Coordinates of C-alpha atoms and ligand atoms in Angstrom, one line a residue:
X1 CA 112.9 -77.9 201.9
X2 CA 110.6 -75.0 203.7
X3 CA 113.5 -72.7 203.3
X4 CA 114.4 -73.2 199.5
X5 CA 114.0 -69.7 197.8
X6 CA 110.2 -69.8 197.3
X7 CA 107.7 -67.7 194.8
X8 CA 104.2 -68.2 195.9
X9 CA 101.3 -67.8 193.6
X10 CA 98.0 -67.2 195.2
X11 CA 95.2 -69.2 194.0
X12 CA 92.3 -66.9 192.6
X13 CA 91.4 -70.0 189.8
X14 CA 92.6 -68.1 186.8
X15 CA 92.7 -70.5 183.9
X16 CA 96.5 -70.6 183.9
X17 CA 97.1 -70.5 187.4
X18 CA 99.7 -74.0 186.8
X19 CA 101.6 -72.2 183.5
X20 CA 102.3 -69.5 186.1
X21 CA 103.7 -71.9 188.3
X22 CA 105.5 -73.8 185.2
X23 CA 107.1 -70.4 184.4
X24 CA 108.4 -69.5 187.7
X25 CA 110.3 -73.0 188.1
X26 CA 111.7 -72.3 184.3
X27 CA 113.2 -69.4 186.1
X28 CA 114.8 -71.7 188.2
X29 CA 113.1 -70.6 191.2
X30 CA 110.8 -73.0 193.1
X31 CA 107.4 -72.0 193.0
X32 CA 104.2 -73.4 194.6
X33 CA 100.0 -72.9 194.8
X34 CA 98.5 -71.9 197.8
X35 CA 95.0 -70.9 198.7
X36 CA 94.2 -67.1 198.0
X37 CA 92.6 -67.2 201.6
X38 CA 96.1 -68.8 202.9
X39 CA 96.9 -67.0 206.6
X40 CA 99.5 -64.5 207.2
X41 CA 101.5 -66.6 209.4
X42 CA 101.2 -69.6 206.5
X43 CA 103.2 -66.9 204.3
X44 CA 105.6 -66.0 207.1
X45 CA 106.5 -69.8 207.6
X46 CA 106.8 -70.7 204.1
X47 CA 109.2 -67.3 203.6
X48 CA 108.9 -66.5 200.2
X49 CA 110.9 -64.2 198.2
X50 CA 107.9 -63.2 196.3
X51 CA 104.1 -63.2 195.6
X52 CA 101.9 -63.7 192.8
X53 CA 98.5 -63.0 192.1
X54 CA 96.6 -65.2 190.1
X55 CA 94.0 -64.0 187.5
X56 CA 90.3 -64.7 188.4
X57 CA 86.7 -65.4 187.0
X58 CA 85.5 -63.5 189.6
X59 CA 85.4 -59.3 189.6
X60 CA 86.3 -57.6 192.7
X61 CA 83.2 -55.8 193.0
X62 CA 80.9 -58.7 193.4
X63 CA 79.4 -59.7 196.5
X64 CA 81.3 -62.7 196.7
X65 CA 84.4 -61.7 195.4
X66 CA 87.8 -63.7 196.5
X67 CA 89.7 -61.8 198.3
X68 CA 93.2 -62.3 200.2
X69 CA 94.0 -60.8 203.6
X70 CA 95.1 -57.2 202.9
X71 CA 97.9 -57.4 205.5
X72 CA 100.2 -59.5 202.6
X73 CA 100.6 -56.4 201.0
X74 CA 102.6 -54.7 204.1
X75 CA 104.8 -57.9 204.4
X76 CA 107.6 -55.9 202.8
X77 CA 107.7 -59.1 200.3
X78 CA 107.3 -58.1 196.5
X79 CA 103.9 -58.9 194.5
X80 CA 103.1 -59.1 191.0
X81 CA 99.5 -59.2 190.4
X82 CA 98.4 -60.6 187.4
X83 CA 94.8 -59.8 185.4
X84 CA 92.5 -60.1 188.4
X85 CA 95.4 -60.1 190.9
X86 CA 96.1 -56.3 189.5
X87 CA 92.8 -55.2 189.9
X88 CA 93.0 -57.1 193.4
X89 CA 95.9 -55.1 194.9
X90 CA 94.1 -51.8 193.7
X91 CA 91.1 -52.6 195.4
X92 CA 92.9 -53.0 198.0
X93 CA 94.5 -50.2 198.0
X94 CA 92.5 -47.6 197.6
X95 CA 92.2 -47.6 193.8
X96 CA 89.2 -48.2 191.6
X97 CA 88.2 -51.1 189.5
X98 CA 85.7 -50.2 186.6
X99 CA 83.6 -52.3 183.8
X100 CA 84.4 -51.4 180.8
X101 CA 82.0 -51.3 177.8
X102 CA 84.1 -53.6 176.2
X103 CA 86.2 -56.9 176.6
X104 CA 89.7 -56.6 175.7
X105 CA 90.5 -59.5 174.1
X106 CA 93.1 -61.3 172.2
X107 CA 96.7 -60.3 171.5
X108 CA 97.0 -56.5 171.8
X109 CA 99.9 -54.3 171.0
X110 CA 100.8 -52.9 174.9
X111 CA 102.8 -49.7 175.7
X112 CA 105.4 -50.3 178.2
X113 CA 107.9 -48.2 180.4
X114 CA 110.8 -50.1 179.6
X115 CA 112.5 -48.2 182.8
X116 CA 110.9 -50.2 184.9
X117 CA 112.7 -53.3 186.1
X118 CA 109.9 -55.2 185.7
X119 CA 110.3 -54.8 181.8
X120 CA 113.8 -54.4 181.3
X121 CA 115.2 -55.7 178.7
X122 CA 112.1 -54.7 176.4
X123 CA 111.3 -52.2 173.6
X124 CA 108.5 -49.8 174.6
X125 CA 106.0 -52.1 172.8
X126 CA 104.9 -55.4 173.3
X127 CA 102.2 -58.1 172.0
X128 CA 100.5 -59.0 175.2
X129 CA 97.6 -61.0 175.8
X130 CA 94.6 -59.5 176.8
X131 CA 91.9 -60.9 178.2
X132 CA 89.7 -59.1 181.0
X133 CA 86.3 -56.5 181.1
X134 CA 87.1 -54.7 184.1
X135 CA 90.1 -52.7 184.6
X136 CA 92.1 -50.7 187.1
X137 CA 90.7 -46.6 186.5
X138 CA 92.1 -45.2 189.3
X139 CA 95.7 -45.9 190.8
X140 CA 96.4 -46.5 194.9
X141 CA 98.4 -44.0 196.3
X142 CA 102.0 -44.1 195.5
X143 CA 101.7 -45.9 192.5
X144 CA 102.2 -45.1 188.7
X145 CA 101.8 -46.3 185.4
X146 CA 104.1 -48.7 183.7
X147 CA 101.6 -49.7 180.1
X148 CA 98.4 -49.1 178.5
X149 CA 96.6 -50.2 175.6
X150 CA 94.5 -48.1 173.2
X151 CA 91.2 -49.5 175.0
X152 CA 93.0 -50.0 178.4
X153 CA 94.6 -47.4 180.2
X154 CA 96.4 -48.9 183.1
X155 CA 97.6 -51.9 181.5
X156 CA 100.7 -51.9 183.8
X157 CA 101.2 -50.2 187.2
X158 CA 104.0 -50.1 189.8
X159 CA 105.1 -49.3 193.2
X160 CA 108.9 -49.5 193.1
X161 CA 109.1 -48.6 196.8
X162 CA 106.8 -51.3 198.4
X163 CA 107.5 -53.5 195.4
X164 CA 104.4 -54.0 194.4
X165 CA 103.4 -54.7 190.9
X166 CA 100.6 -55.5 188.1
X167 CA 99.4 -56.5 184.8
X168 CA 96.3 -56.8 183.2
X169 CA 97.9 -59.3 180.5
X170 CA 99.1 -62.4 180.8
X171 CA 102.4 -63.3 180.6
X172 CA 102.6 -66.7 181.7
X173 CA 100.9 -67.9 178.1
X174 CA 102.8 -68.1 174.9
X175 CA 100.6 -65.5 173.4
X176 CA 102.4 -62.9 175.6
X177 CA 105.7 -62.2 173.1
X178 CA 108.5 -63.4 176.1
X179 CA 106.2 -63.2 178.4
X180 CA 108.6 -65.5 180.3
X181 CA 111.5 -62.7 180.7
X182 CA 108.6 -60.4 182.6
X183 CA 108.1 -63.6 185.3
X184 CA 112.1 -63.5 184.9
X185 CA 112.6 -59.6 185.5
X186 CA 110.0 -59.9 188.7
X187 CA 112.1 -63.2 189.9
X188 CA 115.2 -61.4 189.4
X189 CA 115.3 -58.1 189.3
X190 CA 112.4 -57.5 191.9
X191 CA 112.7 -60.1 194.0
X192 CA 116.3 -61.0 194.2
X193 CA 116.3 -64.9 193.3
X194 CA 119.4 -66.2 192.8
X195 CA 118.1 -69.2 190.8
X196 CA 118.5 -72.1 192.7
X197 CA 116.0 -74.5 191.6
X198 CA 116.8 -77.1 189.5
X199 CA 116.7 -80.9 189.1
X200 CA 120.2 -81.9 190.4
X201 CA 119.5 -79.8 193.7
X202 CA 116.2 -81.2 193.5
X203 CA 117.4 -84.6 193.6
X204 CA 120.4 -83.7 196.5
X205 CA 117.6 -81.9 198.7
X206 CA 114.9 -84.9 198.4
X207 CA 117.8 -87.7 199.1
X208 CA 118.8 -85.9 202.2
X209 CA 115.4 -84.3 203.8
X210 CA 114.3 -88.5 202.7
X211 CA 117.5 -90.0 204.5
X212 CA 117.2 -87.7 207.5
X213 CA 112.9 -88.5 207.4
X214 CA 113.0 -92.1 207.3
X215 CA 116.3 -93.2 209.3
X216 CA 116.9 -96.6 209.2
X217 CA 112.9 -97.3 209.2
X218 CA 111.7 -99.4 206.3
X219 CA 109.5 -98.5 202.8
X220 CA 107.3 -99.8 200.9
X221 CA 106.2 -98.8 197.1
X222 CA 104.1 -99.8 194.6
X223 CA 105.9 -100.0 191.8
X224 CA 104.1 -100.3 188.1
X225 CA 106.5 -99.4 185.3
X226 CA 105.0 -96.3 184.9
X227 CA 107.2 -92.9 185.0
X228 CA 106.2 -91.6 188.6
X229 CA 106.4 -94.6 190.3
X230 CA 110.1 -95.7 188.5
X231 CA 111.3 -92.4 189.6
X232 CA 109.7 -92.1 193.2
X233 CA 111.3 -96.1 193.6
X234 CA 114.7 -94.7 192.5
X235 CA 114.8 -92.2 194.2
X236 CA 113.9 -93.9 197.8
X237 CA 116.2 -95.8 196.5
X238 CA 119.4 -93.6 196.8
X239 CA 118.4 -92.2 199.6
X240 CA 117.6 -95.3 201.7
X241 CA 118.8 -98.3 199.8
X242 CA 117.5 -102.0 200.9
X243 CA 115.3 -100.4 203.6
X244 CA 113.0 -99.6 200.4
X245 CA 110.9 -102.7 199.2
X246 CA 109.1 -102.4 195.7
X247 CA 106.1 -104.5 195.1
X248 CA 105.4 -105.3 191.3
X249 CA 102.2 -105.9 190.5
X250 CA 102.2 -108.1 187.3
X251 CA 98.4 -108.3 185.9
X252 CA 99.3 -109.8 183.2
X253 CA 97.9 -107.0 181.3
X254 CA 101.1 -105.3 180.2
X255 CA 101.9 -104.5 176.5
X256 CA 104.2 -107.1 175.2
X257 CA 107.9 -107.5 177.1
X258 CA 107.0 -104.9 179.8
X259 CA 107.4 -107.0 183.0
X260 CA 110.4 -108.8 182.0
X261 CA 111.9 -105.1 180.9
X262 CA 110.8 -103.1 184.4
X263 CA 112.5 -105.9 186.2
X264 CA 115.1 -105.9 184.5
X265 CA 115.8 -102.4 185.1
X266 CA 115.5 -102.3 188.7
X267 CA 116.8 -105.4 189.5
X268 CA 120.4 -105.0 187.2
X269 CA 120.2 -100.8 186.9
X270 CA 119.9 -99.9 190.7
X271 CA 119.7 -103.3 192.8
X272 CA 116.4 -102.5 194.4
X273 CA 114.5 -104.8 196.8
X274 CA 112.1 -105.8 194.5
X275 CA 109.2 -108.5 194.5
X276 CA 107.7 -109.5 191.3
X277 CA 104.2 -111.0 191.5
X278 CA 103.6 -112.5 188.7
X279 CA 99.3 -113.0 188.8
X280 CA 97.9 -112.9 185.2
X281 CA 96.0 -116.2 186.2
X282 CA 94.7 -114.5 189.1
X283 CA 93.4 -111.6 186.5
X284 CA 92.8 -113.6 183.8
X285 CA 90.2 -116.3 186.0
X286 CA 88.6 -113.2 187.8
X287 CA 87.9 -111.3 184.5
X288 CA 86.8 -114.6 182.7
X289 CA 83.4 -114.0 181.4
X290 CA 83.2 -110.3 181.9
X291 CA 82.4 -108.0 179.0
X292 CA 81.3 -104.8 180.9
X293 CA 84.1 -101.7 180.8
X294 CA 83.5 -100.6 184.2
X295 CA 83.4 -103.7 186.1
X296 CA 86.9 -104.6 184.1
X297 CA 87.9 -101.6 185.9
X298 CA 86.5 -102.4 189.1
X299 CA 87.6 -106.4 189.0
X300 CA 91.4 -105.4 188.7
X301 CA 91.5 -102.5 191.0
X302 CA 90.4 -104.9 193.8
X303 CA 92.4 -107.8 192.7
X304 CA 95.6 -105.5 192.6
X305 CA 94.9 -104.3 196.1
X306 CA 94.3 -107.7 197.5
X307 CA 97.7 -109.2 195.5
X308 CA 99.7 -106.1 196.8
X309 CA 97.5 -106.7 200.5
X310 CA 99.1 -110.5 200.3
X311 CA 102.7 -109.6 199.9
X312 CA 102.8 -106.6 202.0
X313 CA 101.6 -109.1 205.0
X314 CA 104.4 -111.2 204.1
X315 CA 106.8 -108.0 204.9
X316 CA 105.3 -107.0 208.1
X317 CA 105.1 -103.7 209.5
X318 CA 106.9 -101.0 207.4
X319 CA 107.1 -97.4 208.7
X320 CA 106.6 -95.9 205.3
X321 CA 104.0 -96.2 202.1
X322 CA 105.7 -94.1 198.8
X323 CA 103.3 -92.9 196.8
X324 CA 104.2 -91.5 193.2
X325 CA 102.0 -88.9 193.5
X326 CA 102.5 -85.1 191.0
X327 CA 102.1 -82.0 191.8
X328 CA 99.2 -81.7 189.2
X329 CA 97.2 -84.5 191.2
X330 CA 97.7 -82.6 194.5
X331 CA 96.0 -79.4 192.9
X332 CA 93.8 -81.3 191.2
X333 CA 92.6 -83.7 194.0
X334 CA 91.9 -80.3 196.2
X335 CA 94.8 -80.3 198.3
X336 CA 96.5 -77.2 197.1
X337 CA 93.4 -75.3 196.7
X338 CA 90.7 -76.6 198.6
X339 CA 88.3 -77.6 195.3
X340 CA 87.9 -80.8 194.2
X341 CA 88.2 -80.5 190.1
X342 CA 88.7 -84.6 189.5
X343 CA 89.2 -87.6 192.0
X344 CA 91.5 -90.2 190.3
X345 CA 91.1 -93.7 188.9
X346 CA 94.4 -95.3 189.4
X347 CA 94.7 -98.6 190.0
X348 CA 96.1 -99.1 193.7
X349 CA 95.3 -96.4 194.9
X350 CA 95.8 -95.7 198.7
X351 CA 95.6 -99.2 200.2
X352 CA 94.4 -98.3 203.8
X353 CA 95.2 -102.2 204.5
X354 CA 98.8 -102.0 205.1
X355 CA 100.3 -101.4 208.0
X356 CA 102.3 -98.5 208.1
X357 CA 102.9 -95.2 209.8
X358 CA 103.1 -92.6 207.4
X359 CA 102.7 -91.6 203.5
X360 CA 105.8 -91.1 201.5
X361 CA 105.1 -88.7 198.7
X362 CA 108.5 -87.5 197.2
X363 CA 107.2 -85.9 194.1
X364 CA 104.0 -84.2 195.3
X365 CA 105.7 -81.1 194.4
X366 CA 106.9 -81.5 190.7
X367 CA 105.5 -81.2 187.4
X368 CA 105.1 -83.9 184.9
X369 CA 108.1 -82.8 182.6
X370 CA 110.1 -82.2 185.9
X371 CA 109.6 -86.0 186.9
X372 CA 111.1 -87.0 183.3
X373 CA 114.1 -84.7 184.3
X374 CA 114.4 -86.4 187.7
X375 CA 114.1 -89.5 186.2
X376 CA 117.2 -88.4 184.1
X377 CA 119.4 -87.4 186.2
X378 CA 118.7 -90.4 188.3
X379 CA 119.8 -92.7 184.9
X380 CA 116.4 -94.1 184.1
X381 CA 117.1 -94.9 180.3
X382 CA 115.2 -92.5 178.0
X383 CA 112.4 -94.7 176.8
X384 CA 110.7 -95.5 180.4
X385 CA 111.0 -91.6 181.0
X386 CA 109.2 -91.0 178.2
X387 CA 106.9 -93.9 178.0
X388 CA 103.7 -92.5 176.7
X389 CA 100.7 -93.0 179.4
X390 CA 99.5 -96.4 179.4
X391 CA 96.0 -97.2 182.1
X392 CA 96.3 -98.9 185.2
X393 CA 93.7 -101.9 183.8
X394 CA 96.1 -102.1 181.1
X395 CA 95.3 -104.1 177.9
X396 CA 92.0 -105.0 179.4
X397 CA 90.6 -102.0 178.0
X398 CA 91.5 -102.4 174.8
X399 CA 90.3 -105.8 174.4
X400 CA 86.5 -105.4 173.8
X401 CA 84.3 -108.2 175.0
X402 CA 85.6 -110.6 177.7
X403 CA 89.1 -111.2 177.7
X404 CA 90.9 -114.9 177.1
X405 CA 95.1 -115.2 177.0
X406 CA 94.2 -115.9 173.3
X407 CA 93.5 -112.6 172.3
X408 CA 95.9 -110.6 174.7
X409 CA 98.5 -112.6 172.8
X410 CA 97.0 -111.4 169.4
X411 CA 97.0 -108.0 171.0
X412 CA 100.4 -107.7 172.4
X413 CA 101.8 -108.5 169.1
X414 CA 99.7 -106.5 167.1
X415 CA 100.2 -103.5 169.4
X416 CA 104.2 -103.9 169.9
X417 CA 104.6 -103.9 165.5
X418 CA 102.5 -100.1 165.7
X419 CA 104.5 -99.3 168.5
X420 CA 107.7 -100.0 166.7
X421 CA 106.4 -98.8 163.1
X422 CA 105.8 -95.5 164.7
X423 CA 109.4 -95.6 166.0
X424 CA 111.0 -96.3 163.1
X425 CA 108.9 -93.3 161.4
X426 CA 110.4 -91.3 164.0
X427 CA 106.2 -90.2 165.2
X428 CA 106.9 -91.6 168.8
X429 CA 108.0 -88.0 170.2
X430 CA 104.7 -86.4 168.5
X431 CA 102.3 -88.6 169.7
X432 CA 100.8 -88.3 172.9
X433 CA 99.7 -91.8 172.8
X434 CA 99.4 -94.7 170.0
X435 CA 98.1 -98.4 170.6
X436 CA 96.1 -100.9 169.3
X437 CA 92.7 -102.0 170.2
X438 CA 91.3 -106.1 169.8
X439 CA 87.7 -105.5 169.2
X440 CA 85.2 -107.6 169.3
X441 CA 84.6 -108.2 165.3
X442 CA 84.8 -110.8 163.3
X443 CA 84.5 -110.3 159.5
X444 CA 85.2 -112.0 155.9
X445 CA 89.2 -112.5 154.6
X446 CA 90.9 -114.2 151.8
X447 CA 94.6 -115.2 152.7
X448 CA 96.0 -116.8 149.8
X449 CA 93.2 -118.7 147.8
X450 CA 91.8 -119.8 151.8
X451 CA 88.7 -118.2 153.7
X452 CA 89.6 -116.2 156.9
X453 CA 86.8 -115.5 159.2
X454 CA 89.0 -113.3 162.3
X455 CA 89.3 -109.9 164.7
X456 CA 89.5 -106.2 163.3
X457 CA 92.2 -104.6 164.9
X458 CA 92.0 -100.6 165.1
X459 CA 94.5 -98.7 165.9
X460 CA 94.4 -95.3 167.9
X461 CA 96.7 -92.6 167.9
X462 CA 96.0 -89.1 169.2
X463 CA 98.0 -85.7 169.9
X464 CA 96.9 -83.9 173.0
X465 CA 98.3 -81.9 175.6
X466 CA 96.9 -82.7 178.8
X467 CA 94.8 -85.7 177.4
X468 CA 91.5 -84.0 178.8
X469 CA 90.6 -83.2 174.6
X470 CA 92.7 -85.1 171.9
X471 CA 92.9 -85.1 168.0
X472 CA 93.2 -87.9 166.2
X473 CA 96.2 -87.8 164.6
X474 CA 97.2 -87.6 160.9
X475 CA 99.3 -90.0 160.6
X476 CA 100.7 -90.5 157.0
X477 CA 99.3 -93.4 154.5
X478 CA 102.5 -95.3 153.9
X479 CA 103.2 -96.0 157.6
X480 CA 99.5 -97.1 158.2
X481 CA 100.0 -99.1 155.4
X482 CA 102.9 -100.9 156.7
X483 CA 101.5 -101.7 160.3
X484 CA 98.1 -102.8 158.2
X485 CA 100.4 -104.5 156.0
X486 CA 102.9 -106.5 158.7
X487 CA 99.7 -106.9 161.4
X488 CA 97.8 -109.3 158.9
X489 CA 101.0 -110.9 157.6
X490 CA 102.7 -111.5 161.3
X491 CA 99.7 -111.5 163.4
X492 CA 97.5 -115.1 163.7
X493 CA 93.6 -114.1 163.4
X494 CA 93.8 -110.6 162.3
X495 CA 92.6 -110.4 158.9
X496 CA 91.7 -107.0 159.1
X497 CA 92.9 -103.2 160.3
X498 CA 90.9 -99.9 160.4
X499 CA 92.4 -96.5 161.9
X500 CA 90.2 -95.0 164.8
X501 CA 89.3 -91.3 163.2
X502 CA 87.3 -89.6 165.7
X503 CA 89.3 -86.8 168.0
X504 CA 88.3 -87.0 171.9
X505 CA 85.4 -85.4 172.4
X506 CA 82.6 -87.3 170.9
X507 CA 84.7 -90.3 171.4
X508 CA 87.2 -90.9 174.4
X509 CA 90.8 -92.2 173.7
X510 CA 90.8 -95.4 175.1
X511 CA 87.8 -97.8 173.7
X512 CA 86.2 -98.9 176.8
Ligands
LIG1 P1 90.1 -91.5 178.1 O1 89.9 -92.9 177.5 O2 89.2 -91.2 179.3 O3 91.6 -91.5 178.7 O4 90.0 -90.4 177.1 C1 92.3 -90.3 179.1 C2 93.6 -90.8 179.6 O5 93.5 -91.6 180.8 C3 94.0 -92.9 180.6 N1 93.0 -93.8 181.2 C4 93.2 -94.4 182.4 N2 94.3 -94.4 183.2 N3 93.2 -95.9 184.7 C5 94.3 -95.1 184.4 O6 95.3 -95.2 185.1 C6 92.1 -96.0 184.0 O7 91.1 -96.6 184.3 C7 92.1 -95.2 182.7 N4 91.2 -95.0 181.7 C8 91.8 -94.1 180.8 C9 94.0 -93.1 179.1 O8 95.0 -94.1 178.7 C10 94.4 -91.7 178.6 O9 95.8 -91.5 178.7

């Protein structure tokens, strides 16, 4: 897919260096993150239509500023630079980049020269946000103003005949009035896109570059329920039918139903090659006894990996591992930018044990939202598209203390009525993610005129975006009631229910 109309954004670690990406690909044009240090024949190979300039924490007049090879800007291929990425392409041109006494901040009413195609479509005004110290004092040759600010001068400049562009705002956040249609008009208008990208053609392109990759060689994939993996599976699947083998992992540690209903799916839905290991024993016996979070963590991530070891011996040699890897964990993990923010806990991660020739990784290059609209199009029903996030160690977690098939029963049943409360209130859009957690108390009940002595059950619910920071949420007092209210009627051994109040940080949104 080399050759699908391309936008790339060079990576100068602005803080909304992915929404810059996110708005490109709105624009139907495919759009990726490369390094800002990224070689000239790199660019030439990848043949975009057009180049972006991130912002930057950095200034170009420190020591150690980042700086991209100057020759991009005499590809004849358009650039837009944004924030930093202005003051970049004028430092490297010839201009000059001053401090200014002081920061622009916030959103600021911007002048614009509507005449230029890179704001057509706008009135000669617009709420931009600003957020920078230094800005661009003198223009490069050959270029000329396009906006400015009371405190800012050159808050837009352009050179129509090299194509070359930049703002000191930011469009790409939702602070920027349709800062979108300015990403559009440089798309468009500058660089000629015809709009190509979407998830149909997504999902034609992958099936074929996968058919024509694999051949008739044989797949395996780790399949868990969750959203990437279902729609990495499915996919493989249409493009390479029974040669694709999905191992299910069943720990036992699912919410209520969920085995039974991810079979289900793949076995009737698409007739996938699928083996179901069912191993909650195996779980259950090796976390027998063990009370400490971490080694939870630790005790399944191994088990999985030697359960997924044992049946992938049974296959034999496959030429292909899938992974359900996201775009966001392949900038994240380093690879698209060469720092490592986070390394990832998953369980099953990449088991080195099995024998295979090569890694499969058909999403590496999509969004999370652009998954769930793959997954769509491919017919995965609604509710495991938009299944909210659920850990690899599953229910272990939220079971604090050691862990017996007693209380995952109390659990799952506990946790499926809020689940289903929350649906019927219509919440289940809203919230990022809802659930219910065993802990380890015991307290003082009267049920009818007997004594109860059982578990509290909280519950936890939270609204977040990118689950890094969350808030508990507010959820309204009737519906609490009626999950409090059902829990200690339906539910053996709860006698009591408290709602988790504290928003993520202090506290973390799972328990353990
Ligand atoms: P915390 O509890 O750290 O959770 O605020 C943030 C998000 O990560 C999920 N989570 C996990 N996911 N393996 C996973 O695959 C884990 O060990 C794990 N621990 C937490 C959690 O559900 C939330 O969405």
């Amino acid at each position: 897919m080399e050759n699908k109309e391309t936008i790339l954004i060079l990576n100068f670690y602005g803080q909304y260096n992915q929404l810059i990406a996110r708005r490109v690909r709105e624009c139907n044009v495919y759009s990726e993150i490369v390094p800002h240090d990224i070689s000239i024949e790199e660019i030439k190979k990848k043949n975009p239509k057009g180049i972006i300039f991130t912002g930057s924490p950095s200034s170009v007049s420190e020591k150690n500023a980042l700086i991209c090879d100057k020759e991009i800007l005499n590809l004849g291929i358009p650039v837009l630079g944004i924030c930093y990425g202005m003051q970049l392409i004028s430092h490297l041109l010839g201009g000059t980049v001053e401090q200014s006494d002081k920061r622009e901040y916030g959103e600021t009413l911007v002048d614009i020269d509507n005449t230029s195609p890179l704001f057509s479509g706008f009135e000669n005004q617009n709420v931009c946000l600003m957020s920078h110290t230094y800005f661009v004092n003198k223009l490069p040759e050959g270029f000329k103003n396009i906006g400015h600010t009371s405190d800012c001068p050159n808050a837009g400049i352009a050179d129509d005949n090299r194509k070359i562009y930049g703002i000191q705002f930011h469009p790409e956040v939702n602070l920027t009035k349709n800062g979108t249609e300015i990403i559009r008009n440089f798309v468009y208008n500058i660089c000629n896109c015809s709009g190509d990208w979407n998830m149909a053609s997504f999902v034609e392109h992958s099936v074929e570059e996968l058919r024509t990759k694999i051949g008739n060689g044989k797949a395996l994939c780790a399949l868990s329920g969750g959203v990437d993996s279902s729609v990495a599976a499915v996919l493989l699947n249409k493009a390479i039918g029974k040669n694709l083998t999905c191992i299910f992992v069943d720990h036992g540690l699912l919410r209520k139903n969920e085995g039974d209903e991810v079979e289900k799916i793949f076995r009737e839905q698409y007739d996938i090659n699928l083996i179901r290991v069912n191993a909650k024993e195996r779980f259950l016996s090796k976390l027998a006894g063990v009370t400490d979070p971490e080694q939870k963590r630790k005790f399944i991530g191994e088990e999985f990996i030697r359960v997924f070891e044992e049946e992938a011996k049974k296959i034999g040699k496959v030429d292909f591992l899938v992974q359900g890897t996201i775009y966001p964990d392949v900038i994240e993990s380093g690879a698209g930018n060469g720092q490592t923010i986070k390394s990832h806990h998953n369980v099953g991660g990449l088991p080195d044990y099995v024998d295979f020739k090569e890694i499969v990784e058909p999403l590496r290059d999509l969004f999370k939202d652009e998954v769930r609209k793959t997954g769509l199009e491919l017919g995965i029903p609604d509710y495991l598209v938009y299944r909210q996030p659920f850990p690899g160690p599953g229910l272990a977690i939220r079971i604090i203390g050691d862990i017996t098939d007693e209380k995952l029963e109390i659990l799952k049943d506990a946790d499926a009525i809020f689940r289903e409360e929350i649906a019927n209130a219509g919440l289940n859009k809203s919230l990022n993610q809802y659930f219910a957690v065993l802990t380890n108390l015991r307290s003082v009940g009267v049920m009818g005129d007997e004594r109860t002595y059982d578990y509290t059950l909280a519950l936890r619910a939270v609204e977040t975006s990118d689950f890094m920071t969350a808030t508990w949420a507010k959820i309204p007092y009737d519906i609490l009631e009626k999950v409090s209210s059902r829990i200690v009627n339906e539910v053996k051994h709860i006698n009591r229910v408290v709602y988790d109040i504290t928003s993520k940080p202090p506290a973390t949104i799972e328990w353990e």
